[in-house]
Amino acid sequence: QSWTKDKAVRVLRIFLKTLDPKEVQKALEGLYQVVLSVVATLRLRFAAAVTLGCAVGDIFRKAAELVARPRLEEALAPDYHKWIDTLIEYGCKASGIMLAWMLERVIGALHCSLRGAQLLVKHGQEAANRANLLPQHLKLAEVRHACGK
């Protein structure tokens, strides 16, 4: 069915009559808080990756000077040689940021994997304990300590 202006107005009137404005306001505030927390988390992770990447880029800069400078001097016209330092510096920083962002993703995946394994072992052990499948010498506290919880 296509939405006509009359149908949209009719649906809007039904919503306005049946919905409680206070409940809608509470729901929107909750949604707003969730969106802000996600944005803040992503910005924080991005800022951390940029900071780490710039530091890594600075470390690689001296090596890049030795390798890239002669090649850039050959490739660029003499009028553009004044840009070589800038190209090397920001090329190293950009490479460092990309590397840091990739490592951030790997670390995040590793953390999720470890947390999932920890939950699996914990709940599997509890289920085995309820079904009396564990040997008597293996106590619940020992297994939890071994799993990090």
PDB file of C-alpha atoms in Angstrom:
ATOM      1  CA  GLN A   1       0.000   0.000   0.000  1.00  0.00           C
ATOM      2  CA  SER A   2       1.163   3.488  -0.740  1.00  0.00           C
ATOM      3  CA  TRP A   3       1.214   6.087   1.968  1.00  0.00           C
ATOM      4  CA  THR A   4      -0.916   9.059   1.087  1.00  0.00           C
ATOM      5  CA  LYS A   5      -1.011  12.300   3.022  1.00  0.00           C
ATOM      6  CA  ASP A   6      -4.472  11.456   4.396  1.00  0.00           C
ATOM      7  CA  LYS A   7      -3.338   8.038   5.620  1.00  0.00           C
ATOM      8  CA  ALA A   8      -0.242   9.516   7.284  1.00  0.00           C
ATOM      9  CA  VAL A   9      -2.344  12.165   9.039  1.00  0.00           C
ATOM     10  CA  ARG A  10      -4.837   9.500  10.194  1.00  0.00           C
ATOM     11  CA  VAL A  11      -2.050   7.295  11.604  1.00  0.00           C
ATOM     12  CA  LEU A  12      -0.446  10.300  13.318  1.00  0.00           C
ATOM     13  CA  ARG A  13      -3.783  11.222  14.941  1.00  0.00           C
ATOM     14  CA  ILE A  14      -4.205   7.648  16.221  1.00  0.00           C
ATOM     15  CA  PHE A  15      -0.697   7.713  17.690  1.00  0.00           C
ATOM     16  CA  LEU A  16      -1.272  11.075  19.304  1.00  0.00           C
ATOM     17  CA  LYS A  17      -4.555   9.931  20.854  1.00  0.00           C
ATOM     18  CA  THR A  18      -3.325   6.586  22.162  1.00  0.00           C
ATOM     19  CA  LEU A  19       0.265   7.229  23.249  1.00  0.00           C
ATOM     20  CA  ASP A  20       1.151   8.662  26.649  1.00  0.00           C
ATOM     21  CA  PRO A  21       3.442  11.668  26.100  1.00  0.00           C
ATOM     22  CA  LYS A  22       5.332  11.015  29.346  1.00  0.00           C
ATOM     23  CA  GLU A  23       6.096   7.427  28.286  1.00  0.00           C
ATOM     24  CA  VAL A  24       7.209   8.598  24.843  1.00  0.00           C
ATOM     25  CA  GLN A  25       9.408  11.218  26.495  1.00  0.00           C
ATOM     26  CA  LYS A  26      10.973   8.578  28.796  1.00  0.00           C
ATOM     27  CA  ALA A  27      11.608   6.288  25.832  1.00  0.00           C
ATOM     28  CA  LEU A  28      13.185   9.087  23.789  1.00  0.00           C
ATOM     29  CA  GLU A  29      15.391  10.102  26.729  1.00  0.00           C
ATOM     30  CA  GLY A  30      16.576   6.507  27.107  1.00  0.00           C
ATOM     31  CA  LEU A  31      17.256   6.257  23.386  1.00  0.00           C
ATOM     32  CA  TYR A  32      19.115   9.570  23.488  1.00  0.00           C
ATOM     33  CA  GLN A  33      21.315   8.356  26.357  1.00  0.00           C
ATOM     34  CA  VAL A  34      22.139   5.132  24.514  1.00  0.00           C
ATOM     35  CA  VAL A  35      23.031   6.995  21.327  1.00  0.00           C
ATOM     36  CA  LEU A  36      25.228   9.433  23.240  1.00  0.00           C
ATOM     37  CA  SER A  37      27.042   6.655  25.075  1.00  0.00           C
ATOM     38  CA  VAL A  38      27.733   4.808  21.806  1.00  0.00           C
ATOM     39  CA  VAL A  39      29.001   8.001  20.164  1.00  0.00           C
ATOM     40  CA  ALA A  40      31.191   8.808  23.183  1.00  0.00           C
ATOM     41  CA  THR A  41      32.630   5.289  23.221  1.00  0.00           C
ATOM     42  CA  LEU A  42      33.408   5.358  19.511  1.00  0.00           C
ATOM     43  CA  ARG A  43      34.964   8.818  19.775  1.00  0.00           C
ATOM     44  CA  LEU A  44      37.081   7.701  22.726  1.00  0.00           C
ATOM     45  CA  ARG A  45      38.273   4.586  20.881  1.00  0.00           C
ATOM     46  CA  PHE A  46      39.011   6.658  17.775  1.00  0.00           C
ATOM     47  CA  ALA A  47      40.896   9.267  19.802  1.00  0.00           C
ATOM     48  CA  ALA A  48      42.952   6.537  21.465  1.00  0.00           C
ATOM     49  CA  ALA A  49      43.751   4.975  18.079  1.00  0.00           C
ATOM     50  CA  VAL A  50      44.783   8.355  16.643  1.00  0.00           C
ATOM     51  CA  THR A  51      47.023   9.115  19.632  1.00  0.00           C
ATOM     52  CA  LEU A  52      48.677   5.705  19.524  1.00  0.00           C
ATOM     53  CA  GLY A  53      48.976   5.860  15.737  1.00  0.00           C
ATOM     54  CA  CYS A  54      50.722   9.239  15.815  1.00  0.00           C
ATOM     55  CA  ALA A  55      53.197   7.931  18.391  1.00  0.00           C
ATOM     56  CA  VAL A  56      53.868   4.827  16.285  1.00  0.00           C
ATOM     57  CA  GLY A  57      54.263   7.004  13.188  1.00  0.00           C
ATOM     58  CA  ASP A  58      56.849   9.154  14.977  1.00  0.00           C
ATOM     59  CA  ILE A  59      58.813   6.009  15.839  1.00  0.00           C
ATOM     60  CA  PHE A  60      58.890   4.899  12.193  1.00  0.00           C
ATOM     61  CA  ARG A  61      59.739   8.352  10.859  1.00  0.00           C
ATOM     62  CA  LYS A  62      63.546   8.025  11.044  1.00  0.00           C
ATOM     63  CA  ALA A  63      63.487   4.731   9.176  1.00  0.00           C
ATOM     64  CA  ALA A  64      61.095   6.190   6.610  1.00  0.00           C
ATOM     65  CA  GLU A  65      63.448   9.159   6.145  1.00  0.00           C
ATOM     66  CA  LEU A  66      66.255   6.806   5.144  1.00  0.00           C
ATOM     67  CA  VAL A  67      64.117   4.823   2.721  1.00  0.00           C
ATOM     68  CA  ALA A  68      61.606   7.342   1.354  1.00  0.00           C
ATOM     69  CA  ARG A  69      63.625  10.570   1.071  1.00  0.00           C
ATOM     70  CA  PRO A  70      65.922   9.430  -1.785  1.00  0.00           C
ATOM     71  CA  ARG A  71      62.996   7.970  -3.704  1.00  0.00           C
ATOM     72  CA  LEU A  72      60.865  11.078  -3.218  1.00  0.00           C
ATOM     73  CA  GLU A  73      63.747  13.317  -4.313  1.00  0.00           C
ATOM     74  CA  GLU A  74      63.988  11.288  -7.518  1.00  0.00           C
ATOM     75  CA  ALA A  75      60.235  11.191  -8.113  1.00  0.00           C
ATOM     76  CA  LEU A  76      59.423  14.835  -7.363  1.00  0.00           C
ATOM     77  CA  ALA A  77      60.499  17.916  -9.247  1.00  0.00           C
ATOM     78  CA  PRO A  78      62.925  20.161  -7.320  1.00  0.00           C
ATOM     79  CA  ASP A  79      60.161  22.730  -6.794  1.00  0.00           C
ATOM     80  CA  TYR A  80      58.310  20.173  -4.666  1.00  0.00           C
ATOM     81  CA  HIS A  81      61.232  18.993  -2.520  1.00  0.00           C
ATOM     82  CA  LYS A  82      60.112  21.351   0.247  1.00  0.00           C
ATOM     83  CA  TRP A  83      57.130  19.019   0.772  1.00  0.00           C
ATOM     84  CA  ILE A  84      59.182  15.869   1.348  1.00  0.00           C
ATOM     85  CA  ASP A  85      59.472  16.311   5.138  1.00  0.00           C
ATOM     86  CA  THR A  86      55.733  16.905   5.394  1.00  0.00           C
ATOM     87  CA  LEU A  87      54.915  13.910   3.185  1.00  0.00           C
ATOM     88  CA  ILE A  88      57.129  11.617   5.222  1.00  0.00           C
ATOM     89  CA  GLU A  89      55.855  12.876   8.583  1.00  0.00           C
ATOM     90  CA  TYR A  90      52.162  12.685   7.762  1.00  0.00           C
ATOM     91  CA  GLY A  91      52.556   9.494   5.749  1.00  0.00           C
ATOM     92  CA  CYS A  92      54.095   7.832   8.804  1.00  0.00           C
ATOM     93  CA  LYS A  93      51.383   9.200  11.092  1.00  0.00           C
ATOM     94  CA  ALA A  94      48.600   8.084   8.745  1.00  0.00           C
ATOM     95  CA  SER A  95      50.153   4.616   8.488  1.00  0.00           C
ATOM     96  CA  GLY A  96      50.492   4.455  12.271  1.00  0.00           C
ATOM     97  CA  ILE A  97      46.859   5.461  12.758  1.00  0.00           C
ATOM     98  CA  MET A  98      45.674   2.781  10.315  1.00  0.00           C
ATOM     99  CA  LEU A  99      47.815   0.183  12.081  1.00  0.00           C
ATOM    100  CA  ALA A 100      46.547   1.270  15.506  1.00  0.00           C
ATOM    101  CA  TRP A 101      42.916   1.156  14.324  1.00  0.00           C
ATOM    102  CA  MET A 102      43.399  -2.371  12.934  1.00  0.00           C
ATOM    103  CA  LEU A 103      45.025  -3.476  16.192  1.00  0.00           C
ATOM    104  CA  GLU A 104      42.141  -1.898  18.144  1.00  0.00           C
ATOM    105  CA  ARG A 105      39.721  -4.074  16.192  1.00  0.00           C
ATOM    106  CA  VAL A 106      41.830  -7.191  16.838  1.00  0.00           C
ATOM    107  CA  ILE A 107      42.050  -6.399  20.554  1.00  0.00           C
ATOM    108  CA  GLY A 108      38.286  -5.847  20.692  1.00  0.00           C
ATOM    109  CA  ALA A 109      37.643  -9.172  18.965  1.00  0.00           C
ATOM    110  CA  LEU A 110      40.070 -10.925  21.304  1.00  0.00           C
ATOM    111  CA  HIS A 111      38.351  -9.432  24.340  1.00  0.00           C
ATOM    112  CA  CYS A 112      34.924 -10.525  23.088  1.00  0.00           C
ATOM    113  CA  SER A 113      36.232 -14.036  22.411  1.00  0.00           C
ATOM    114  CA  LEU A 114      37.789 -14.362  25.847  1.00  0.00           C
ATOM    115  CA  ARG A 115      34.690 -13.024  27.563  1.00  0.00           C
ATOM    116  CA  GLY A 116      32.474 -15.414  25.594  1.00  0.00           C
ATOM    117  CA  ALA A 117      34.692 -18.364  26.462  1.00  0.00           C
ATOM    118  CA  GLN A 118      34.645 -17.349  30.114  1.00  0.00           C
ATOM    119  CA  LEU A 119      30.845 -17.206  30.138  1.00  0.00           C
ATOM    120  CA  LEU A 120      30.602 -20.549  28.317  1.00  0.00           C
ATOM    121  CA  VAL A 121      32.863 -22.292  30.814  1.00  0.00           C
ATOM    122  CA  LYS A 122      31.129 -20.703  33.791  1.00  0.00           C
ATOM    123  CA  HIS A 123      27.625 -21.661  32.711  1.00  0.00           C
ATOM    124  CA  GLY A 124      28.704 -25.045  31.383  1.00  0.00           C
ATOM    125  CA  GLN A 125      30.352 -25.799  34.721  1.00  0.00           C
ATOM    126  CA  GLU A 126      27.236 -24.709  36.602  1.00  0.00           C
ATOM    127  CA  ALA A 127      25.072 -26.946  34.408  1.00  0.00           C
ATOM    128  CA  ALA A 128      27.487 -29.866  34.882  1.00  0.00           C
ATOM    129  CA  ASN A 129      27.480 -29.218  38.622  1.00  0.00           C
ATOM    130  CA  ARG A 130      23.661 -29.316  38.747  1.00  0.00           C
ATOM    131  CA  ALA A 131      23.643 -32.590  36.801  1.00  0.00           C
ATOM    132  CA  ASN A 132      26.335 -34.079  39.092  1.00  0.00           C
ATOM    133  CA  LEU A 133      28.680 -34.617  36.144  1.00  0.00           C
ATOM    134  CA  LEU A 134      31.790 -33.173  37.817  1.00  0.00           C
ATOM    135  CA  PRO A 135      34.088 -35.298  39.963  1.00  0.00           C
ATOM    136  CA  GLN A 136      33.836 -34.605  43.684  1.00  0.00           C
ATOM    137  CA  HIS A 137      37.418 -33.373  43.942  1.00  0.00           C
ATOM    138  CA  LEU A 138      36.710 -30.592  41.426  1.00  0.00           C
ATOM    139  CA  LYS A 139      34.946 -27.927  43.437  1.00  0.00           C
ATOM    140  CA  LEU A 140      33.011 -25.009  42.009  1.00  0.00           C
ATOM    141  CA  ALA A 141      35.359 -22.427  43.540  1.00  0.00           C
ATOM    142  CA  GLU A 142      38.417 -24.088  41.971  1.00  0.00           C
ATOM    143  CA  VAL A 143      36.885 -24.037  38.507  1.00  0.00           C
ATOM    144  CA  ARG A 144      35.792 -20.408  38.866  1.00  0.00           C
ATOM    145  CA  HIS A 145      39.249 -19.408  40.052  1.00  0.00           C
ATOM    146  CA  ALA A 146      40.810 -21.159  37.058  1.00  0.00           C
ATOM    147  CA  CYS A 147      38.408 -19.325  34.713  1.00  0.00           C
ATOM    148  CA  GLY A 148      39.151 -15.938  36.219  1.00  0.00           C
ATOM    149  CA  LYS A 149      35.829 -15.449  38.041  1.00  0.00           C
TER     150      LYS A 149
END
